PDB file of C-alpha atoms (C1' of nucleotides) in Angstrom:
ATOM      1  CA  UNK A   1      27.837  62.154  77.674  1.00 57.00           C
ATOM      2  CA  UNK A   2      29.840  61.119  74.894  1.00 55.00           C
ATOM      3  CA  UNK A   3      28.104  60.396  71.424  1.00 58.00           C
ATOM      4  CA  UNK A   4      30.567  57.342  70.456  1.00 59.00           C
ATOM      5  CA  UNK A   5      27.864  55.490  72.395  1.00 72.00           C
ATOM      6  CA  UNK A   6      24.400  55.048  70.410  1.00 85.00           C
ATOM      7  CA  UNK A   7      21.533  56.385  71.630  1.00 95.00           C
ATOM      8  CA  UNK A   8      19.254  53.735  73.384  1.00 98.00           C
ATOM      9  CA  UNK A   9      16.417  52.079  71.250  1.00 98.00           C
ATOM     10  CA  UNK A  10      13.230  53.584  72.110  1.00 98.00           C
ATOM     11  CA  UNK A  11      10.576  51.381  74.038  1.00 98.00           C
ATOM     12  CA  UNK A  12       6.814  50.989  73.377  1.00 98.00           C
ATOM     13  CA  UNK A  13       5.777  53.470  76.200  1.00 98.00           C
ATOM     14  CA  UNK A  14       7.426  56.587  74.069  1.00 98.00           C
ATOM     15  CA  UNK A  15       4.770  55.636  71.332  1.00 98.00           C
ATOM     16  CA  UNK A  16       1.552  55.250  74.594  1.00 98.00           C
ATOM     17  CA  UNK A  17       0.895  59.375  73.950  1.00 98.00           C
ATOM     18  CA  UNK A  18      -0.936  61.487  72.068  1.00 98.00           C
ATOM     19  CA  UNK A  19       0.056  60.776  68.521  1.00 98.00           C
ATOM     20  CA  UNK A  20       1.067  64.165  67.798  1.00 98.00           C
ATOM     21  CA  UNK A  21       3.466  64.157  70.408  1.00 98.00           C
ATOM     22  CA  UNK A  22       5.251  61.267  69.185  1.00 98.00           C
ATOM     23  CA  UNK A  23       5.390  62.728  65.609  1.00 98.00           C
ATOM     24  CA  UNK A  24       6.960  65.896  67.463  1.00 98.00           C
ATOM     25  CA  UNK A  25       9.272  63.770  69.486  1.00 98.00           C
ATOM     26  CA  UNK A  26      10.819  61.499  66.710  1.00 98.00           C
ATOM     27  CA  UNK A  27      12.533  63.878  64.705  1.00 98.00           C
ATOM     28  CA  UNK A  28      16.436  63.659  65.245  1.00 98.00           C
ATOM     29  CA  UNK A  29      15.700  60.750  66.321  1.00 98.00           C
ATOM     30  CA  UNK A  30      17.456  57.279  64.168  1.00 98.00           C
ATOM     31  CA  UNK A  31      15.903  54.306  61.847  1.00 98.00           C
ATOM     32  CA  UNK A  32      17.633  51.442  61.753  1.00 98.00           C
ATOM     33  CA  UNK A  33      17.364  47.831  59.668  1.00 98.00           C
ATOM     34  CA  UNK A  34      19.984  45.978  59.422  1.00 97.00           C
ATOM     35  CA  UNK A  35      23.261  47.847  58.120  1.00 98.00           C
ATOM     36  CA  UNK A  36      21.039  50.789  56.488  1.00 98.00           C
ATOM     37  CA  UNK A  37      19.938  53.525  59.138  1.00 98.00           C
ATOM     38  CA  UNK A  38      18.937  57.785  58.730  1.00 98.00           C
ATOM     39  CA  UNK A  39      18.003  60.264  60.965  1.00 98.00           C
ATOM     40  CA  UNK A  40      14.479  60.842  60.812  1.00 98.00           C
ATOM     41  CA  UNK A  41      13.641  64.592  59.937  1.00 98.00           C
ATOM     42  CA  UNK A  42      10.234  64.624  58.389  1.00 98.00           C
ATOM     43  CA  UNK A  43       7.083  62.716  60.057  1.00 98.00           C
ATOM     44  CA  UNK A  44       3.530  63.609  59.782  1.00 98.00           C
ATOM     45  CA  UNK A  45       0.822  62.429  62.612  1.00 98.00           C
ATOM     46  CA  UNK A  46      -2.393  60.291  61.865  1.00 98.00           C
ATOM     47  CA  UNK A  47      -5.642  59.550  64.017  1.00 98.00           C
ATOM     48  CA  UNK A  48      -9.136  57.876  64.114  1.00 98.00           C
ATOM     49  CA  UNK A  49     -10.847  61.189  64.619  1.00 97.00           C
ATOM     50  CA  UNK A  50      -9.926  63.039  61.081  1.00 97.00           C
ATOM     51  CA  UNK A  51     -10.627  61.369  57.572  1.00 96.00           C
ATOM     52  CA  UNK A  52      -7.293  61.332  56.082  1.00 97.00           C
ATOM     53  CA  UNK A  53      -6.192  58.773  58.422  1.00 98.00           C
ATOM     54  CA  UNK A  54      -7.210  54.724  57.504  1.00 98.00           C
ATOM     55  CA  UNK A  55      -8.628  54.221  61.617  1.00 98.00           C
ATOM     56  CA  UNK A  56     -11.485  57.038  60.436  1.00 97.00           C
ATOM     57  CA  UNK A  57     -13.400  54.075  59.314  1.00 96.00           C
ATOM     58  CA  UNK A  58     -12.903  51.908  62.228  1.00 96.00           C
ATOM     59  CA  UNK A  59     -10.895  48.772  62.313  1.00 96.00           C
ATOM     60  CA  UNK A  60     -11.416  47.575  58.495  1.00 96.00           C
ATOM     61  CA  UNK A  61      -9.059  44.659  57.699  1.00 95.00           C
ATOM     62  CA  UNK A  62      -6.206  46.721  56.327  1.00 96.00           C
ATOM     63  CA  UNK A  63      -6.354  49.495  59.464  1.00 97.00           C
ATOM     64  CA  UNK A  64      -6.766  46.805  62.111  1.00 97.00           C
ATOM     65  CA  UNK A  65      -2.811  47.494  62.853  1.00 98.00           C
ATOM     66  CA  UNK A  66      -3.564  50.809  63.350  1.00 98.00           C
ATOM     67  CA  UNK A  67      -5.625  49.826  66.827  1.00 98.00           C
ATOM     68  CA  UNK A  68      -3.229  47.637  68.020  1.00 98.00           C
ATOM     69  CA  UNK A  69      -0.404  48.171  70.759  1.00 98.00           C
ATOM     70  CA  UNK A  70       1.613  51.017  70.454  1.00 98.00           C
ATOM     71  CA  UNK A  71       4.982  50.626  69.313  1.00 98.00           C
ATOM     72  CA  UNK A  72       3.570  48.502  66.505  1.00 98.00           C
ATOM     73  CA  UNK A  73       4.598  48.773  62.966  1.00 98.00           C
ATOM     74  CA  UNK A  74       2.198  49.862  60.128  1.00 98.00           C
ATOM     75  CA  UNK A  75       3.423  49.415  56.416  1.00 98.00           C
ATOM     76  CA  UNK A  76       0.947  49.416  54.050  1.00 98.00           C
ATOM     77  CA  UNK A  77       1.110  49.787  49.891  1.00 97.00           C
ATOM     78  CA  UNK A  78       0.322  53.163  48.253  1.00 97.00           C
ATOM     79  CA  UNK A  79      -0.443  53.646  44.449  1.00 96.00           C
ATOM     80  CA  UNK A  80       0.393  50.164  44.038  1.00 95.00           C
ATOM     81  CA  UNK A  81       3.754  50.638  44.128  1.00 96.00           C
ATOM     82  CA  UNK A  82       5.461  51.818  47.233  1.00 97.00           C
ATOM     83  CA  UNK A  83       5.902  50.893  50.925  1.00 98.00           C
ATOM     84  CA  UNK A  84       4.680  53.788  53.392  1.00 98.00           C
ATOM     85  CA  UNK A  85       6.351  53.322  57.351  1.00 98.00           C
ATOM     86  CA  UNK A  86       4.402  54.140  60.242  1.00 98.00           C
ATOM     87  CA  UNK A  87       4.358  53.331  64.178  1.00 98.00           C
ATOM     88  CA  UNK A  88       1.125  53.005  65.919  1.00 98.00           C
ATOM     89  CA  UNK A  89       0.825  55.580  68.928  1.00 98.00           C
ATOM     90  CA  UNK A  90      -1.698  55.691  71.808  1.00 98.00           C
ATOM     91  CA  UNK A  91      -3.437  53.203  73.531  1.00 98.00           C
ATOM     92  CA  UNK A  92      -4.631  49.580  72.307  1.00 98.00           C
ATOM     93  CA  UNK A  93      -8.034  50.080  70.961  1.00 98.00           C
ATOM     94  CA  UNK A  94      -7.225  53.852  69.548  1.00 98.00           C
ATOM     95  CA  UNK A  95      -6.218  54.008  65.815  1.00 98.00           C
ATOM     96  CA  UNK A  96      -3.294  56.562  65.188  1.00 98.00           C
ATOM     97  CA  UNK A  97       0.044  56.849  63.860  1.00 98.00           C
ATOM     98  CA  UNK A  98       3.119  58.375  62.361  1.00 98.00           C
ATOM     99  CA  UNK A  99       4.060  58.384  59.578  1.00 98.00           C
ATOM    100  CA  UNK A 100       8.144  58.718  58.649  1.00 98.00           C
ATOM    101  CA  UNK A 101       8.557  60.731  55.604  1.00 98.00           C
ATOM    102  CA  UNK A 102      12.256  61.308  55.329  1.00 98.00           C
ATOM    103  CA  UNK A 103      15.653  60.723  56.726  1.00 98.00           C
ATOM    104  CA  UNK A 104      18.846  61.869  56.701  1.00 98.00           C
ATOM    105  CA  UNK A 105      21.383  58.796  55.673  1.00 98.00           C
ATOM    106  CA  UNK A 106      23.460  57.594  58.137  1.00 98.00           C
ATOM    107  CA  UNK A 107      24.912  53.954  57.652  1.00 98.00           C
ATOM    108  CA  UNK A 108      24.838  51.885  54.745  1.00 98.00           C
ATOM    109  CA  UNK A 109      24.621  54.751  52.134  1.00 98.00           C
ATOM    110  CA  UNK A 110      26.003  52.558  49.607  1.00 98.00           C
ATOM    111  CA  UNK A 111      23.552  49.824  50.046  1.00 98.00           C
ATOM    112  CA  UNK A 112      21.051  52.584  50.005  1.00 98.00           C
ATOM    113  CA  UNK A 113      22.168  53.468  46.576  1.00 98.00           C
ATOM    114  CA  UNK A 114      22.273  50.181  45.065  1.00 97.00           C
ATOM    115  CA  UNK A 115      19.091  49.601  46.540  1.00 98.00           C
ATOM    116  CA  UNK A 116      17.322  53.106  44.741  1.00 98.00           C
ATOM    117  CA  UNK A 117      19.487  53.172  41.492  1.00 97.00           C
ATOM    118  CA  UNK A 118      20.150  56.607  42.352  1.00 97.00           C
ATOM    119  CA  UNK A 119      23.506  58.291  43.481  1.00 96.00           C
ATOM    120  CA  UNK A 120      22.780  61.491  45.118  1.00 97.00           C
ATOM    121  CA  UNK A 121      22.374  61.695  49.277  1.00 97.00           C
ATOM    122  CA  UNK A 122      19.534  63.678  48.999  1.00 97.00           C
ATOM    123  CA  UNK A 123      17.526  60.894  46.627  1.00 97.00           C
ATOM    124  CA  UNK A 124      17.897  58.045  49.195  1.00 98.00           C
ATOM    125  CA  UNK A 125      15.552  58.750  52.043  1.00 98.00           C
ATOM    126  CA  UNK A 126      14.055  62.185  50.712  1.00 98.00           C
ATOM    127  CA  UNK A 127      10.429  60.678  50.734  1.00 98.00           C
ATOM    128  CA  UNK A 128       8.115  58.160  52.182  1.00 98.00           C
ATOM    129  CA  UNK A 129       8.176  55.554  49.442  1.00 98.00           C
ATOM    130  CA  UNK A 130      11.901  56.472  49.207  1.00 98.00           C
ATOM    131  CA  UNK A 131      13.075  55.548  52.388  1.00 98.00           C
ATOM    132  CA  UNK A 132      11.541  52.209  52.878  1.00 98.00           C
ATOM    133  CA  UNK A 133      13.330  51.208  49.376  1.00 98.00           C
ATOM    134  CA  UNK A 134      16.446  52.593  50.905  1.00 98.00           C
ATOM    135  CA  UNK A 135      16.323  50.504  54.465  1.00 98.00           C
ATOM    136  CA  UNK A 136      14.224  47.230  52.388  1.00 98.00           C
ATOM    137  CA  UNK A 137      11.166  47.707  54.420  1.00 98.00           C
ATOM    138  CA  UNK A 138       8.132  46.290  52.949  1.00 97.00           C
ATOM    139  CA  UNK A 139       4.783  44.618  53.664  1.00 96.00           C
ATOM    140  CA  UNK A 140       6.117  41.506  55.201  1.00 96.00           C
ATOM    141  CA  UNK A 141       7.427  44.328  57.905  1.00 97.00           C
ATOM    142  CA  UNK A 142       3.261  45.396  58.630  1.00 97.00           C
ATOM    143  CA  UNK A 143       2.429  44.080  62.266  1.00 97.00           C
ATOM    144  CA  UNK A 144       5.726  43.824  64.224  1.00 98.00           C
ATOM    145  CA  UNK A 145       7.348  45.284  67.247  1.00 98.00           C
ATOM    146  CA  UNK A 146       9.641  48.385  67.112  1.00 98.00           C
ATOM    147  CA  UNK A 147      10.860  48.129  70.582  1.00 98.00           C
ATOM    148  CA  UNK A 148      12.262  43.769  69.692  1.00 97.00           C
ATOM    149  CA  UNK A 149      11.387  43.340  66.294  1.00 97.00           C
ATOM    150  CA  UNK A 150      14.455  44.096  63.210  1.00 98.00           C
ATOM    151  CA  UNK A 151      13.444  47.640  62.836  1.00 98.00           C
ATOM    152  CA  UNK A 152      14.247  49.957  65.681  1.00 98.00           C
ATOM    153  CA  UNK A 153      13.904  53.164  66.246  1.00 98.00           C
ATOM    154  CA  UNK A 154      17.119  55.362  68.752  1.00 98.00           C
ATOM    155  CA  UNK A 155      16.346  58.100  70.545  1.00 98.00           C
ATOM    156  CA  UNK A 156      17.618  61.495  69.488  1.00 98.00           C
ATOM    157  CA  UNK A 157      21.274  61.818  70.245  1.00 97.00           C
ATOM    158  CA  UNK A 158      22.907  64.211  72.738  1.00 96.00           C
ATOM    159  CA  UNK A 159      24.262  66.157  69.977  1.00 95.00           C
ATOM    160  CA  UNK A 160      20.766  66.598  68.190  1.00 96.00           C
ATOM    161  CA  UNK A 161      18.827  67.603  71.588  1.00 94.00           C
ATOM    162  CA  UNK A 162      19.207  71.376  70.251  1.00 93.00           C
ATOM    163  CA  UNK A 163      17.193  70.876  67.040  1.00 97.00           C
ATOM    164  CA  UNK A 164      14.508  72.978  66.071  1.00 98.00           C
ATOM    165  CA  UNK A 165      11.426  71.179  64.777  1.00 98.00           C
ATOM    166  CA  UNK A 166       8.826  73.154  61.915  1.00 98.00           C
ATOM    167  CA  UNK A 167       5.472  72.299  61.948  1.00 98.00           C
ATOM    168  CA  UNK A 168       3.366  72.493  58.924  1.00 97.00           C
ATOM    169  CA  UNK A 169       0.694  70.905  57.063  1.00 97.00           C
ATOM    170  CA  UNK A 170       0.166  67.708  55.878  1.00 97.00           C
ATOM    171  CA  UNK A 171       1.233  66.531  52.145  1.00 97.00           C
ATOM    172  CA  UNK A 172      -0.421  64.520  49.365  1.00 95.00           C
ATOM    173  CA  UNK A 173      -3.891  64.221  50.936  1.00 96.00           C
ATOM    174  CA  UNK A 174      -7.308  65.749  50.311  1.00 93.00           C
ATOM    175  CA  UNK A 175      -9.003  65.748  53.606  1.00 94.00           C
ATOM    176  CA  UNK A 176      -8.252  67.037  56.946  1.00 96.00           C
ATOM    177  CA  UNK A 177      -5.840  69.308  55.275  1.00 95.00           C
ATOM    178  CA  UNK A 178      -5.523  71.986  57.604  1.00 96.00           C
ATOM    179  CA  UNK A 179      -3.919  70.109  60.849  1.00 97.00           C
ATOM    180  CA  UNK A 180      -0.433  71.373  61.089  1.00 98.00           C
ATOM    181  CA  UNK A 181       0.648  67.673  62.365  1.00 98.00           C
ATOM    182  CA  UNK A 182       3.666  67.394  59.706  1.00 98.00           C
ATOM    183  CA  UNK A 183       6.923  68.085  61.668  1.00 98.00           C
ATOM    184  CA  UNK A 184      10.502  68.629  60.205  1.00 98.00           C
ATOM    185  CA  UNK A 185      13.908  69.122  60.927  1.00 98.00           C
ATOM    186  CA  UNK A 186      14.373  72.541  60.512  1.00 95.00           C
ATOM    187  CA  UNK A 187      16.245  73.274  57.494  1.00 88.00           C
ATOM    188  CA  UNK A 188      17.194  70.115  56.675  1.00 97.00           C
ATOM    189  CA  UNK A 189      18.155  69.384  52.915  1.00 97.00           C
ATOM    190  CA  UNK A 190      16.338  65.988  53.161  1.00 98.00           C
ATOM    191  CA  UNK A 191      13.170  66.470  52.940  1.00 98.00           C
ATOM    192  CA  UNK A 192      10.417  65.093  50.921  1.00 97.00           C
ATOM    193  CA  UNK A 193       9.522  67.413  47.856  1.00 93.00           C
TER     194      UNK A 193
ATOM    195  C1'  DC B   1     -18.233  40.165  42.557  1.00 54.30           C
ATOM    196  C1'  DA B   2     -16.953  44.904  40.031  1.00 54.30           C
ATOM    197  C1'  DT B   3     -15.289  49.212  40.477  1.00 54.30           C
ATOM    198  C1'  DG B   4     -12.567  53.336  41.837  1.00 54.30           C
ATOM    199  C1'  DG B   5      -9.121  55.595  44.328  1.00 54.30           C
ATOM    200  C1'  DG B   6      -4.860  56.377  46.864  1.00 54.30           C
ATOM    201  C1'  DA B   7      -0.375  59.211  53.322  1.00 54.30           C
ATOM    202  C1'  DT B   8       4.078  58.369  45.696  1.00 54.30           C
ATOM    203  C1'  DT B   9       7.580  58.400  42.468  1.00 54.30           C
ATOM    204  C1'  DG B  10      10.021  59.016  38.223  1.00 54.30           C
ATOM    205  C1'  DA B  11       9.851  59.829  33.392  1.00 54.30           C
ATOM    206  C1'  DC B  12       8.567  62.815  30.091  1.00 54.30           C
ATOM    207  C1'  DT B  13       6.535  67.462  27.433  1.00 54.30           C
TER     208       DT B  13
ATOM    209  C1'  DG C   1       3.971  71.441  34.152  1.00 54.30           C
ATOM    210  C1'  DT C   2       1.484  66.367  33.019  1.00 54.30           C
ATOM    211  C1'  DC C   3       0.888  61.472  33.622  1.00 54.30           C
ATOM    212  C1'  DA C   4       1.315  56.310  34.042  1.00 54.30           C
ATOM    213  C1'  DA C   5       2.593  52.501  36.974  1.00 54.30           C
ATOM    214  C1'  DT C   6       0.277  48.907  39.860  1.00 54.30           C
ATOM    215  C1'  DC C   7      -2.394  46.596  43.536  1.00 54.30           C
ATOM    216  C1'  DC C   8      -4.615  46.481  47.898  1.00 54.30           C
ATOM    217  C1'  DC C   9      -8.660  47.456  49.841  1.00 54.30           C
ATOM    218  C1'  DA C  10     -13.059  50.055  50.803  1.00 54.30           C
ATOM    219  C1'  DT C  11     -17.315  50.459  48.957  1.00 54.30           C
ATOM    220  C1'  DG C  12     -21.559  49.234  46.684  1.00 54.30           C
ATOM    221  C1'  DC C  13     -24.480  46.166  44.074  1.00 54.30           C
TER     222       DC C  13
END
DNA sequence: CATGGGATTGACT
DNA sequence: GTCAATCCCATGC
């Protein structure tokens, strides 16, 4: 197989698991909107059944997305100020999640600096509220299809099918601390700080 | 209806 | 290391 052909975009049924499966699964795999795309290398998992996620509290009018299809996207605004990227996993009816934290740029690096005012490769996508800057992904995105909609998601590349994958702990919440359902690219020099 | 906090980032001491 | 920005939304009265 040769990898001058892209990798296929991934359909809702890789996102009808167990939500830490799919956080496991995406990394290596590639983001893509419009001419801007990164190899994912940092996600962290989400669901109903531990507090840190928004679904704890049932189907409240900003986690409703979270029940729906899987495959769906989540984007919601944190501190105010930035967009955070997820894709709902599971069934319809069960709240969960992953969150992408950080890719590796790919195309469009120069829109992806105009677009953060920075320069350096590893301040484009090194971050949650980074990389949605970087690929313009905002609220209007909250809602949509990843498997037809303008942000899709490619499955991992032959040449990335030997990449090790870290799992850790979560970052930047308070509850539910100690589930090791952050996953990362082993190594990688873009990932969040 | 009023209030408080947050799955972050960048600037500054 | 500290801290403000900025606004949606969950909660409580």
């Amino acid at each position: 197989m040769s990898d001058c052909v892209s990798a296929p975009r991934l359909g809702a049924e890789f996102f009808d698991r167990p939500v830490v499966e799919v956080a496991r699964d995406l990394i290596g795999c590639t983001l893509v909107h419009g001419p801007t795309s990164g190899t994912i290398v940092e996600t962290e998992a989400y669901h109903q059944s531990e507090a840190a996620c928004h679904a704890y509290r049932g189907p409240t009018p900003r986690a409703r997305t979270l029940f729906d299809s899987p495959g769906t996207t989540y984007v919601y605004l944190s501190y105010g100020v930035h967009s955070l990227f997820n894709v709902v996993a599971e069934r319809e009816g069960t709240g969960a999640a992953v969150l992408l934290r950080a890719l590796a740029p790919l195309d469009g690096v120069q829109t992806m600096r105009r677009r953060r005012g920075r320069n350096g490769l590893g301040e484009l996508c090194s971050g949650p509220g980074k990389l949605t800057q970087a690929l313009a992904i905002g609220l209007k995105h909250n809602g949509i299809g990843i498997a037809t909609g303008p942000i899709s998601i490619l499955a991992r590349p032959g040449a990335l099918q030997g990449l090790r994958v870290a799992e850790s702990r979560r970052i930047g919440i308070s509850l539910a601390t100690e589930l090791p359902w952050r996953f990362t690219a082993a190594e990688s020099p873009f990932l969040s700080k």
